[in-house]
Short mmCIF file of C-alpha atoms in Angstrom, two decimals:
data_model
loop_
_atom_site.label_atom_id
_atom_site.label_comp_id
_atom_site.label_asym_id
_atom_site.label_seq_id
_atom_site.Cartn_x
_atom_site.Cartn_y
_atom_site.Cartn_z
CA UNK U 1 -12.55 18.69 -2.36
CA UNK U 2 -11.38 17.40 -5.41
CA UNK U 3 -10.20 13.39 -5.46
CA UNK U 4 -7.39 12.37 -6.49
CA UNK U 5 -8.19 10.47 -10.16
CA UNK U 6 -10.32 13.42 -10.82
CA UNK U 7 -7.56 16.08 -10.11
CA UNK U 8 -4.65 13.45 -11.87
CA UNK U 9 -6.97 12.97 -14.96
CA UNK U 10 -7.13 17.12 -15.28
CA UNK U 11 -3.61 17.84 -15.13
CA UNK U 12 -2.61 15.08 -17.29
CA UNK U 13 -5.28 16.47 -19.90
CA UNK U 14 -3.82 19.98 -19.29
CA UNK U 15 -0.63 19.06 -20.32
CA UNK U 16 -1.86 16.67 -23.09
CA UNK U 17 -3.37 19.76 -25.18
CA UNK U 18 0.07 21.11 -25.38
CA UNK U 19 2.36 17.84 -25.52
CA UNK U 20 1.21 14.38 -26.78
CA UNK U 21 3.45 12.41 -24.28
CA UNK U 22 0.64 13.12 -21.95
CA UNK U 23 -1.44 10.52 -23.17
CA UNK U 24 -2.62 7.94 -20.35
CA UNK U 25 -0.66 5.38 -22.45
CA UNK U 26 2.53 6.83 -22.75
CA UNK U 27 2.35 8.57 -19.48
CA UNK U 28 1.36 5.07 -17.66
CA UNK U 29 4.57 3.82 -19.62
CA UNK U 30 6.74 6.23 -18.08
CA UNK U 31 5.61 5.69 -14.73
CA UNK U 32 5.59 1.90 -15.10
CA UNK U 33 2.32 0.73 -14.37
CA UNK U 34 -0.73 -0.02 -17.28
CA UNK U 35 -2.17 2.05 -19.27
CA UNK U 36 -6.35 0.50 -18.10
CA UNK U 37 -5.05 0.53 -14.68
CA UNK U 38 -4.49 4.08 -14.41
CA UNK U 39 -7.45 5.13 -16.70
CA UNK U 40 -9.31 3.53 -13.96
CA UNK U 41 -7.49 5.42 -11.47
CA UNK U 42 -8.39 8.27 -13.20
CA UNK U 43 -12.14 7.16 -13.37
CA UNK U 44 -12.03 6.71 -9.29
CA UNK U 45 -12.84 2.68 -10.20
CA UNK U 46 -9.46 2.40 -8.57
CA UNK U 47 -7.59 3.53 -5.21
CA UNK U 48 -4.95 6.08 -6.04
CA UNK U 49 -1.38 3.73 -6.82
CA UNK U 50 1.41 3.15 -4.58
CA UNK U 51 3.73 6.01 -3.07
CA UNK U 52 6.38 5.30 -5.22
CA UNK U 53 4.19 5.90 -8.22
CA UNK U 54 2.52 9.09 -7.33
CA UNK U 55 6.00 10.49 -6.68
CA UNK U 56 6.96 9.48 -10.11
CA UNK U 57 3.28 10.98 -11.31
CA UNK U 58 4.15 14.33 -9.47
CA UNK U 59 7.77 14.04 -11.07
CA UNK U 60 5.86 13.61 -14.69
CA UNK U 61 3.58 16.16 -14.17
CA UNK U 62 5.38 19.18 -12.37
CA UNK U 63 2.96 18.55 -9.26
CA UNK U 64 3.95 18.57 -5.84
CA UNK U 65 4.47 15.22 -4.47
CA UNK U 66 3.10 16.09 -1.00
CA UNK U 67 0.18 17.44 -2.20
CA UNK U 68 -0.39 14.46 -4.70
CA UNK U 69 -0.39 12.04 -1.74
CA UNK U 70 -2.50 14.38 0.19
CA UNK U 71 -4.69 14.04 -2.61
CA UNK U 72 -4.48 10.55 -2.20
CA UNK U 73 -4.95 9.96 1.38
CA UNK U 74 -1.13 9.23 1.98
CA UNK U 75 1.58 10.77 3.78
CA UNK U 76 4.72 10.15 3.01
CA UNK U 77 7.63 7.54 3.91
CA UNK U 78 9.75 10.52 5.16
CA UNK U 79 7.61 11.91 6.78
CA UNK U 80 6.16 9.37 8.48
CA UNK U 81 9.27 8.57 9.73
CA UNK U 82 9.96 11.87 10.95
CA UNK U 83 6.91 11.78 12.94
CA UNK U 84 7.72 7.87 14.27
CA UNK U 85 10.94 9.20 15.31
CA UNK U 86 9.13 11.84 18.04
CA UNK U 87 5.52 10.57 17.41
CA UNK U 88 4.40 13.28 20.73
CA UNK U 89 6.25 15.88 19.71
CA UNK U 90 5.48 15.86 15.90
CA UNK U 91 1.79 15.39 16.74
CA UNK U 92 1.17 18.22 19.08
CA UNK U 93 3.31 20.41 17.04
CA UNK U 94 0.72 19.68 14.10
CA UNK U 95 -2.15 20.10 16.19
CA UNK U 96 -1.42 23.32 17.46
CA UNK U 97 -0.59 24.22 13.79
CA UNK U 98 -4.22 23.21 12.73
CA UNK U 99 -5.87 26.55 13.21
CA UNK U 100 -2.53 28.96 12.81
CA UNK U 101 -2.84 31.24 9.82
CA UNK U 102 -0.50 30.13 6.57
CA UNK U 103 1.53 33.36 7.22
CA UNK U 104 2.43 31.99 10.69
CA UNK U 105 2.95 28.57 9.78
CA UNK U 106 5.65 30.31 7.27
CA UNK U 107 7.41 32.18 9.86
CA UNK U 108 7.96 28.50 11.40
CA UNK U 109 9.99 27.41 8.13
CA UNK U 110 11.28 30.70 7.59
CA UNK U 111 14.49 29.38 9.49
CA UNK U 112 18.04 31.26 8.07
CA UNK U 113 19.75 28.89 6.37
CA UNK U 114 23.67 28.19 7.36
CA UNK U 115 25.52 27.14 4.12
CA UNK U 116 29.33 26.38 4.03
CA UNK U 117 31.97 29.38 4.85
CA UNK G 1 17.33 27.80 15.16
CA UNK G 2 17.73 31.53 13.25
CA UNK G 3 14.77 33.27 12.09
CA UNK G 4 14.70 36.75 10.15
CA UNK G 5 11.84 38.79 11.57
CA UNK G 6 11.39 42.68 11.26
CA UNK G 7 14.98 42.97 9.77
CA UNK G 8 16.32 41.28 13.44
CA UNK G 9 18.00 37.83 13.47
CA UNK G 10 16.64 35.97 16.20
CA UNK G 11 18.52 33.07 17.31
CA UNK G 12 16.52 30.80 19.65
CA UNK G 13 17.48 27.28 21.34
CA UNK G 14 14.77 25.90 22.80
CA UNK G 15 16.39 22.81 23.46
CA UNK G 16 18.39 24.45 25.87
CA UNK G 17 15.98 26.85 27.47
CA UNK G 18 12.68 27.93 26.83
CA UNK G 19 13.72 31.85 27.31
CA UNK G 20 16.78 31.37 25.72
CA UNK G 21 16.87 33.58 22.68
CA UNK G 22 18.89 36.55 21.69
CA UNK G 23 18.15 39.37 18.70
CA UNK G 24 20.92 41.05 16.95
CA UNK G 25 20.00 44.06 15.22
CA UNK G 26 21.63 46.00 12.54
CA UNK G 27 21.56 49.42 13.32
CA UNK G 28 22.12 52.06 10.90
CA UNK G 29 24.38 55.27 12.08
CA UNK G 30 26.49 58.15 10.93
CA UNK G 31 30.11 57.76 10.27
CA UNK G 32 32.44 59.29 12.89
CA UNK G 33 35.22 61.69 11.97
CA UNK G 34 38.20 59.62 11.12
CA UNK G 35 40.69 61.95 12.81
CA UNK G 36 42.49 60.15 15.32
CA UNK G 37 40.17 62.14 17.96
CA UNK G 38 37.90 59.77 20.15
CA UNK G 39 34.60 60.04 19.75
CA UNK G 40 31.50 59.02 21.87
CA UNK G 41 29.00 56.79 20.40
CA UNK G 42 26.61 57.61 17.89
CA UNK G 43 22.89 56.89 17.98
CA UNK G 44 21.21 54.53 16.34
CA UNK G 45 18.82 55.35 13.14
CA UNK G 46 16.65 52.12 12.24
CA UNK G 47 17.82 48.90 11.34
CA UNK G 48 18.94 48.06 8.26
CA UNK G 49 16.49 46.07 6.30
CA UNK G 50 17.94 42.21 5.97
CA UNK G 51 16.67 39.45 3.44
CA UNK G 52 17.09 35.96 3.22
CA UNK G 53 19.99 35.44 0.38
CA UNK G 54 17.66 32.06 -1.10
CA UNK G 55 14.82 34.67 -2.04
CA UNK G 56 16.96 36.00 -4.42
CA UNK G 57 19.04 33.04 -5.50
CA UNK G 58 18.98 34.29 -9.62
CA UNK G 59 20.67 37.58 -8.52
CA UNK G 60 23.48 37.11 -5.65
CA UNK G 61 26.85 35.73 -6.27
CA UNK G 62 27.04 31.84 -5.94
CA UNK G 63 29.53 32.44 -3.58
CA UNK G 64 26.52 34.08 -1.43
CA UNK G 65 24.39 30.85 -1.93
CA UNK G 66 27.15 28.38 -0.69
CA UNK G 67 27.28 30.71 2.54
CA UNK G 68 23.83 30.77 3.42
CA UNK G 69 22.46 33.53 5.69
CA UNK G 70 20.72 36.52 4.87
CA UNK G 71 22.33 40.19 3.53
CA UNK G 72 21.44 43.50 4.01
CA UNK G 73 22.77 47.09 1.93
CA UNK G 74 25.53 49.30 2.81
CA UNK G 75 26.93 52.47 0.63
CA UNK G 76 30.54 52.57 0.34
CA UNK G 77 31.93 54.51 3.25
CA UNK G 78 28.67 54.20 5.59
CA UNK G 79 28.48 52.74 9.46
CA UNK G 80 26.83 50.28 11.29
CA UNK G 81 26.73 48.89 14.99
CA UNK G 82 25.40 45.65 16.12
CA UNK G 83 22.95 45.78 18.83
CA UNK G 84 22.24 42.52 21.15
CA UNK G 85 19.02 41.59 23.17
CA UNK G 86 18.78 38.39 25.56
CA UNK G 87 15.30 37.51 26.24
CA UNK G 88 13.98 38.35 30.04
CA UNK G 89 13.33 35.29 31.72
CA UNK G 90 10.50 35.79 34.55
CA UNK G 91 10.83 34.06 37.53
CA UNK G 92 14.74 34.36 37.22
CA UNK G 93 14.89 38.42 36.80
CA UNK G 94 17.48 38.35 34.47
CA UNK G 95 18.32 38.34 30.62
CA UNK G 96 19.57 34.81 29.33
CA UNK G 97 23.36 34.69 28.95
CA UNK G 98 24.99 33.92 25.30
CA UNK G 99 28.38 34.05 24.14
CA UNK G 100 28.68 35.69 20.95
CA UNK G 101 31.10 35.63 18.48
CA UNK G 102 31.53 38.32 15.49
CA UNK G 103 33.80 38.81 12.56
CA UNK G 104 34.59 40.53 9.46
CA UNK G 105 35.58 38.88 6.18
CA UNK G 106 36.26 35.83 9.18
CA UNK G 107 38.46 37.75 11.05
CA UNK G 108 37.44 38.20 14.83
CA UNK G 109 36.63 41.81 15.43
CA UNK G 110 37.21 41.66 19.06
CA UNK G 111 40.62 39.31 18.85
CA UNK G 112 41.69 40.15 15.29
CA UNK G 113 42.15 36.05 15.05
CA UNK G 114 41.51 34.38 11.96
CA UNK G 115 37.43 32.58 12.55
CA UNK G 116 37.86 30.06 14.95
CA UNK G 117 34.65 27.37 15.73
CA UNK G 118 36.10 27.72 19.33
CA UNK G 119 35.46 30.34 22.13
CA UNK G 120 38.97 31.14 23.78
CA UNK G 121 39.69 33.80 26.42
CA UNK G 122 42.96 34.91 25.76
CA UNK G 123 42.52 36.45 23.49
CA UNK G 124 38.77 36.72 24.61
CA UNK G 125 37.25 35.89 21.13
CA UNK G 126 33.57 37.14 21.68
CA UNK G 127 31.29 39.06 24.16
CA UNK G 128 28.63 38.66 26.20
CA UNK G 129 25.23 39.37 26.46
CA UNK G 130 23.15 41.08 28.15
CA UNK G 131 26.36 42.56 29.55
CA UNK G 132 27.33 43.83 26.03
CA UNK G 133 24.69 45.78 24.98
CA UNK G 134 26.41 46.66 21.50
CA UNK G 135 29.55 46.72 19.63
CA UNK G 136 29.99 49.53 17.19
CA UNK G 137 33.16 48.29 15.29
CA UNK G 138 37.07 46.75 15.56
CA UNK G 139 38.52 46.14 19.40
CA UNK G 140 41.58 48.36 19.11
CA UNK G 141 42.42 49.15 22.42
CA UNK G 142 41.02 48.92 25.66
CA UNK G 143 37.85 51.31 26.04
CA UNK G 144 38.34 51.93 22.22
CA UNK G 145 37.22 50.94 18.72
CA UNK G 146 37.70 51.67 14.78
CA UNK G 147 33.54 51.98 13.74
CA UNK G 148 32.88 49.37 11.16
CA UNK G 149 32.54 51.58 8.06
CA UNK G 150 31.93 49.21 4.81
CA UNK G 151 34.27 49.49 1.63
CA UNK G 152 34.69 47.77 -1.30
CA UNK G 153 35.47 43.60 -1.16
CA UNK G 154 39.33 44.09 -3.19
CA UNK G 155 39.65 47.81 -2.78
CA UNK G 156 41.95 47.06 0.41
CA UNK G 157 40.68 48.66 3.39
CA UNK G 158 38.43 46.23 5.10
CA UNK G 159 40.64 44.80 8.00
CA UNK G 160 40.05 41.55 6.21
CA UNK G 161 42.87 42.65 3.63
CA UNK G 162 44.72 44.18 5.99
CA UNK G 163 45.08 41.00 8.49
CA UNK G 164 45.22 38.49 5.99
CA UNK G 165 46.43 40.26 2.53
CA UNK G 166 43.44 39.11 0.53
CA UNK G 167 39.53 39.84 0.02
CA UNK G 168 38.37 36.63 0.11
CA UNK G 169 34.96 36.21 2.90
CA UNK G 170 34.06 39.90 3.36
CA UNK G 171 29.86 40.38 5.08
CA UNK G 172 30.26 39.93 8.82
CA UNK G 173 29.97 36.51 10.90
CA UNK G 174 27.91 35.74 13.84
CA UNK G 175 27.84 32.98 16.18
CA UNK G 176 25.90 32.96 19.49
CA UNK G 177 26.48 30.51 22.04
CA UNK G 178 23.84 29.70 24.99
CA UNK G 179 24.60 29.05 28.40
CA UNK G 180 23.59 25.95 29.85
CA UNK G 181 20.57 25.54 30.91
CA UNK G 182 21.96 23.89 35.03
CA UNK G 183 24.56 26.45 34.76
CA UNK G 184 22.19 29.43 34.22
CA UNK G 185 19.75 27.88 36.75
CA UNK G 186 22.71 27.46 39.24
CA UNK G 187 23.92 31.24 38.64
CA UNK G 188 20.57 32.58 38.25
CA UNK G 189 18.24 30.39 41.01
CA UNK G 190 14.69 31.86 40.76
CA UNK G 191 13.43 34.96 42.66
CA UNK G 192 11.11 34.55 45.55
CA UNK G 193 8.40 37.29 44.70
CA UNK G 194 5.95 39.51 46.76
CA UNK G 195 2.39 39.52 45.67
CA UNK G 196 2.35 42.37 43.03
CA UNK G 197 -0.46 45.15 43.24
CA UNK G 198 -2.59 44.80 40.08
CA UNK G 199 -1.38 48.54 39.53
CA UNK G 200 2.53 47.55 39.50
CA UNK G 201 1.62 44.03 37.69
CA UNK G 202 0.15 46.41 34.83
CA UNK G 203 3.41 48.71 34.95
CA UNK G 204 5.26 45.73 34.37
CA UNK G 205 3.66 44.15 31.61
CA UNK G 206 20.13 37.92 -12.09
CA UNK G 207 23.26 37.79 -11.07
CA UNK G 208 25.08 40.61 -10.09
CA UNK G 209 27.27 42.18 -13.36
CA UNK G 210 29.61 44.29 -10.73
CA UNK G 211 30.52 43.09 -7.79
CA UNK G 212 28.32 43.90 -5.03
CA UNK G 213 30.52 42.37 -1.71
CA UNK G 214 31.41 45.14 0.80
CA UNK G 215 33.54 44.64 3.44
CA UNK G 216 34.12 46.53 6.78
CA UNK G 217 37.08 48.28 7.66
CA UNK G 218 37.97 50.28 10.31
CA UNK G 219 36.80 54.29 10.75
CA UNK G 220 37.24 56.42 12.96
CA UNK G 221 37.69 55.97 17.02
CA UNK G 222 35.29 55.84 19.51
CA UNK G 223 34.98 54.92 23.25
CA UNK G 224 33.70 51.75 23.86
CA UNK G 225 34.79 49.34 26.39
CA UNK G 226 33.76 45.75 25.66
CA UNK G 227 33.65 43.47 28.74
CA UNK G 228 35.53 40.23 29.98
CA UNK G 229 33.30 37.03 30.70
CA UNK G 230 32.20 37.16 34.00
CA UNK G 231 31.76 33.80 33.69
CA UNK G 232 33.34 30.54 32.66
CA UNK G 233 34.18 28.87 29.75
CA UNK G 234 32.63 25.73 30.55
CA UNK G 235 29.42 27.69 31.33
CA UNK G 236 28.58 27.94 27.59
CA UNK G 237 26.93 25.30 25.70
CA UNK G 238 29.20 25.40 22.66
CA UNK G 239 27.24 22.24 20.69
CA UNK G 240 23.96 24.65 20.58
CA UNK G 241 25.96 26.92 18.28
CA UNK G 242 23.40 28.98 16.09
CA UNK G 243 25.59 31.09 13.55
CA UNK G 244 24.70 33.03 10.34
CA UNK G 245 26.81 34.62 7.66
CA UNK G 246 26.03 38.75 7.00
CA UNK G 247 26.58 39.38 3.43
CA UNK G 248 26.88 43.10 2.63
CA UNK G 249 25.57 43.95 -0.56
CA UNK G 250 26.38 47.17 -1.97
CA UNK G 251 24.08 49.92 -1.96
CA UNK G 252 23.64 50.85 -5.39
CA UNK G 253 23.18 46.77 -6.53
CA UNK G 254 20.88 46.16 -3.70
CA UNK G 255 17.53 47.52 -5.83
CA UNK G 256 18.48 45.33 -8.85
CA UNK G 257 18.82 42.16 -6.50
CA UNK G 258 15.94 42.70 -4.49
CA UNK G 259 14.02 45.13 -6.18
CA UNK G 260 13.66 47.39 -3.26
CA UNK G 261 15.63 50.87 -2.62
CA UNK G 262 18.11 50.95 -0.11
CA UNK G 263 17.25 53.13 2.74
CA UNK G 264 18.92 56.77 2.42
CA UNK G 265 22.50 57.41 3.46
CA UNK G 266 22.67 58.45 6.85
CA UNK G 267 23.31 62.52 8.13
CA UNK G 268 26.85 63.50 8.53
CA UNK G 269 28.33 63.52 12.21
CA UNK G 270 28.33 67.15 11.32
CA UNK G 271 24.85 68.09 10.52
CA UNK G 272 24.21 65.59 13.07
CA UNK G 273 25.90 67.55 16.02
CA UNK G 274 24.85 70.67 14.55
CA UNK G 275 20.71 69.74 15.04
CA UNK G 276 21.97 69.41 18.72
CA UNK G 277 21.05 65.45 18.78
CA UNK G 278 22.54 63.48 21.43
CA UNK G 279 25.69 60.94 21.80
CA UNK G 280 26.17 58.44 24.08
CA UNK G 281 28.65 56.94 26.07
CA UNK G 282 28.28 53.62 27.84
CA UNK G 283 29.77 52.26 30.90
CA UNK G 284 29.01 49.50 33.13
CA UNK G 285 31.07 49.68 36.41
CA UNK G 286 30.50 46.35 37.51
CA UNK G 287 32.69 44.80 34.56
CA UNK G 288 35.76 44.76 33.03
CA UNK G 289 37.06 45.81 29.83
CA UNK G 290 39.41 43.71 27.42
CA UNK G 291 42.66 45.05 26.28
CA UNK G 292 42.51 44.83 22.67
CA UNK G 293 45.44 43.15 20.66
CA UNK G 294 47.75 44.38 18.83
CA UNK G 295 46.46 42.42 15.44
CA UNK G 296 43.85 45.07 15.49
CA UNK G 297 45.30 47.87 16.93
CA UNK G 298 47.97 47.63 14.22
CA UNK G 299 45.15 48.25 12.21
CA UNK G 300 45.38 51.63 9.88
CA UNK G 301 41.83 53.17 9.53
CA UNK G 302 40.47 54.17 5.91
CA UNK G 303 41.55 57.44 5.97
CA UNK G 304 45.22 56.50 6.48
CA UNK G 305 45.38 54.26 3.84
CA UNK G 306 43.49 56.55 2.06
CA UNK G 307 46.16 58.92 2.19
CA UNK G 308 48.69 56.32 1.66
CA UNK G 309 47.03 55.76 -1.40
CA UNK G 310 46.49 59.26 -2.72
CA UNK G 311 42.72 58.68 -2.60
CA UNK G 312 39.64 60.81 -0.54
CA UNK G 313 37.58 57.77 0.31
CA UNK G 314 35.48 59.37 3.09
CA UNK G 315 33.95 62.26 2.38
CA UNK G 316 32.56 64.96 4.92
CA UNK G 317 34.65 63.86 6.93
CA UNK G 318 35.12 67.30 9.50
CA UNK G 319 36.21 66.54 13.01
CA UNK G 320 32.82 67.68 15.18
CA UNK G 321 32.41 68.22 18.73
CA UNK G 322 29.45 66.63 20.27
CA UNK G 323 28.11 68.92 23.19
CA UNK G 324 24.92 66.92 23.51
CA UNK G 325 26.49 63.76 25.39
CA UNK G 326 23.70 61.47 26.82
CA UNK G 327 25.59 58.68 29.50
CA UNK G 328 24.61 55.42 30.53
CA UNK G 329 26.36 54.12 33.84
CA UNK G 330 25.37 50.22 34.96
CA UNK G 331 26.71 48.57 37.30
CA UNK G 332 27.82 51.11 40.34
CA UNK G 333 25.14 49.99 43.70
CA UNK G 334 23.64 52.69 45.53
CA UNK G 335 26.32 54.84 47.14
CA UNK G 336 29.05 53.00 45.53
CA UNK G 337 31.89 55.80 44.46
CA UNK G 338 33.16 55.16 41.16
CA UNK G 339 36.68 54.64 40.49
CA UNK G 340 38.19 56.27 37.70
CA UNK G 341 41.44 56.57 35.76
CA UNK G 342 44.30 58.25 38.26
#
């Protein structure tokens, strides 16, 4: 499976052929954190960045945050709270999803939404 | 929770019970004559196909959006009925018991109140299942109702314009409301069982340019009782609420929303009868019906304000006599004599 500087460095350069911002200097400006620093993220020299950075990556880059921090190793804040809330419940639930097929784990979230009347 | 599966809403609470779940289904039908004769009920021909109203966010009213729920397609002047299934709970040899509320354009189809978050029993504001097995359309009477035939949102037939003057909601409203868990348990205590033969185990195993809201207003009549709770009110868990809102898209927008063809208008009650296909009547001698108000009895059906209006709204619409007349009778124990109407 792809890591995560690897599959960072490849979006950013897909984007960069069509849109300059994408450099890692003005990208890393926009994200707040150094330009080096995240070429070596890039590079795998360093451990992917905080939380709150890869959710502003994912923001940059019109990736999915959740799958960024997969990417990364992390789960996140929100839903580790969720699980901390009902730790048992949350991690059978996720077990037993392990094996299920994606179009039954879509039923699951498939729920009919209730809006305001 | 609510989740849209083969066209059927299933609303489950699994906090409450494990077996506690209940399917409505949208059944499609033929229209009934809508000549003041009473009719028995007509079959049932396939659901209506339903969709989530978020899959096709670009191309429903916003209005649709802010409601949530799901919608399904409906020619001007064609019928439905609502059919209800409780889940069988082994061990306890009955269906789980729900409350369930339903309304047009938020006006109660069984009380002809304006939507109320509340059950109430007089007026009895909702049914219950698995005693009701269906409701075909407005509570006008005792042992009768209007079928719910859809017009127009603003064309001023739906019985939302009538009861409140103004076509503002139309689609239909559902709430379902479980009974508690103790109380069912205490009702329902489990069944001590025989051993079962393997041979009887094995028997029992873009956005819309015209207006696309429909409404339902009432058709013609048609015997149907629809029953008191046998229970009480306290026996419903009323914080496990699961409700959904029913918009009814019109027919001929429903391919340019979804991108699917509606299913085919439905035979006429006349080439129906004439095939020599069955009706049904329904009765279930253990219960008893509710008198319906007279907020919906006042009711005028299409064809009256049709006429009132100068306009043929219904067409094909012949009286027909149905000789092939299939009853179901619940309810009566073995040798019980029924009592009729003397």
């Amino acid at each position: 499976m792809e890591g995560f500087g690897e599959h960072l460095r490849e979006v950013r350069e897909r984007r960069r052929a069509v849109d300059n911002s994408f450099s890692v200097r003005q990208l890393a400006a926009r994200v707040g954190v150094e330009p080096s620093y995240l070429s070596k993220v890039e590079r795998g020299q360093q451990p992917p960045p905080s939380e709150k950075t890869i959710a502003a990556l994912a923001s940059e880059l019109d990736e999915d945050p959740d799958v960024l921090l997969a990417l990364a190793g992390k789960v996140s804040g929100d839903l580790q709270s969720i699980i901390r809330r009902r730790p048992k419940l949350f991690a059978d639930l996720i077990r037993q999803l392990k094996d299920m097929p994606d179009h039954a784990v879509l039923r699951l979230v498939r729920e009919v939404r209730d809006g305001e009347w | 929770m609510i989740e849209l599966a083969e066209n059927q809403l299933r609303f489950s609470f699994p906090d409450v019970h494990p077996d506690a779940e209940l399917t409505i289904e949208f059944q499609r039908t033929l229209r009934i004559p809508d000549d003041g004769n009473d009719y028995p009920l007509p079959p049932g021909l396939g659901n209506f196909p339903v969709q989530h109203v978020d899959d096709h966010a670009g191309a429903v009213p916003s209005k649709w959006l802010q409601h949530g729920g799901v919608m399904l397609p409906m020619f001007q002047s064609e019928a439905m009925w609502l059919n209800f299934d409780s889940a069988w709970v082994d061990g306890h040899d009955v269906a789980y018991p729900f409350a369930i509320q339903v309304a047009t354009g938020k006006q109660c189809a069984v009380s002809g109140e304006s939507w109320s978050d509340r059950l109430t029993r007089s007026p009895q504001n909702y049914m219950v299942a698995p005693e009701q097995p269906w409701l075909d359309g407005f509570v006008v009477e005792k042992g009768c109702v209007r079928q719910f035939v859809a017009m127009p949102l603003g064309a001023g037939y739906s019985a939302e314009e009538q009861l409140t003057g103004e076509a503002v909601h139309g689609g239909l409203q559902l709430a379902v409301y479980p009974m508690k868990r103790r109380v069912f348990e205490r009702r329902f205590p489990k069944v001590q069982r025989r051993m079962k033969s393997e041979q009887e185990f094995m028997c029992m195993s873009m956005p819309c340019a015209s207006a696309p809201d429909m409404g339902l207003a009432p058709g013609g009549r048609m015997k149907q009782e629809i029953y008191s709770d046998p229970y009480a009110l306290n026996d419903w868990q009323i914080e496990a609420r699961g409700r959904c809102f029913v918009h009814l898209c019109n027919s001929m927008v429903w391919q340019s929303v979804t991108g699917v063809m509606p299913p085919h208008p439905a035979p006429t009650a006349k080439t129906y009868t004439e095939s020599g296909l069955p009706w049904y009547e329904y009765y279930d001698d253990s219960m008893t019906a509710v008198n319906g108000t007279s907020t919906l009895g006042g009711l005028k059906s299409v064809t009256q304000i049709g006429a009132q209006k100068g306009e043929i709204v219904l067409p094909e619409n012949e009286s027909v006599t149905p000789d092939n007349l299939v009853v179901f009778r619940k309810g009566l124990s073995k040798g019980q004599v029924r009592e009729g109407a003397f």
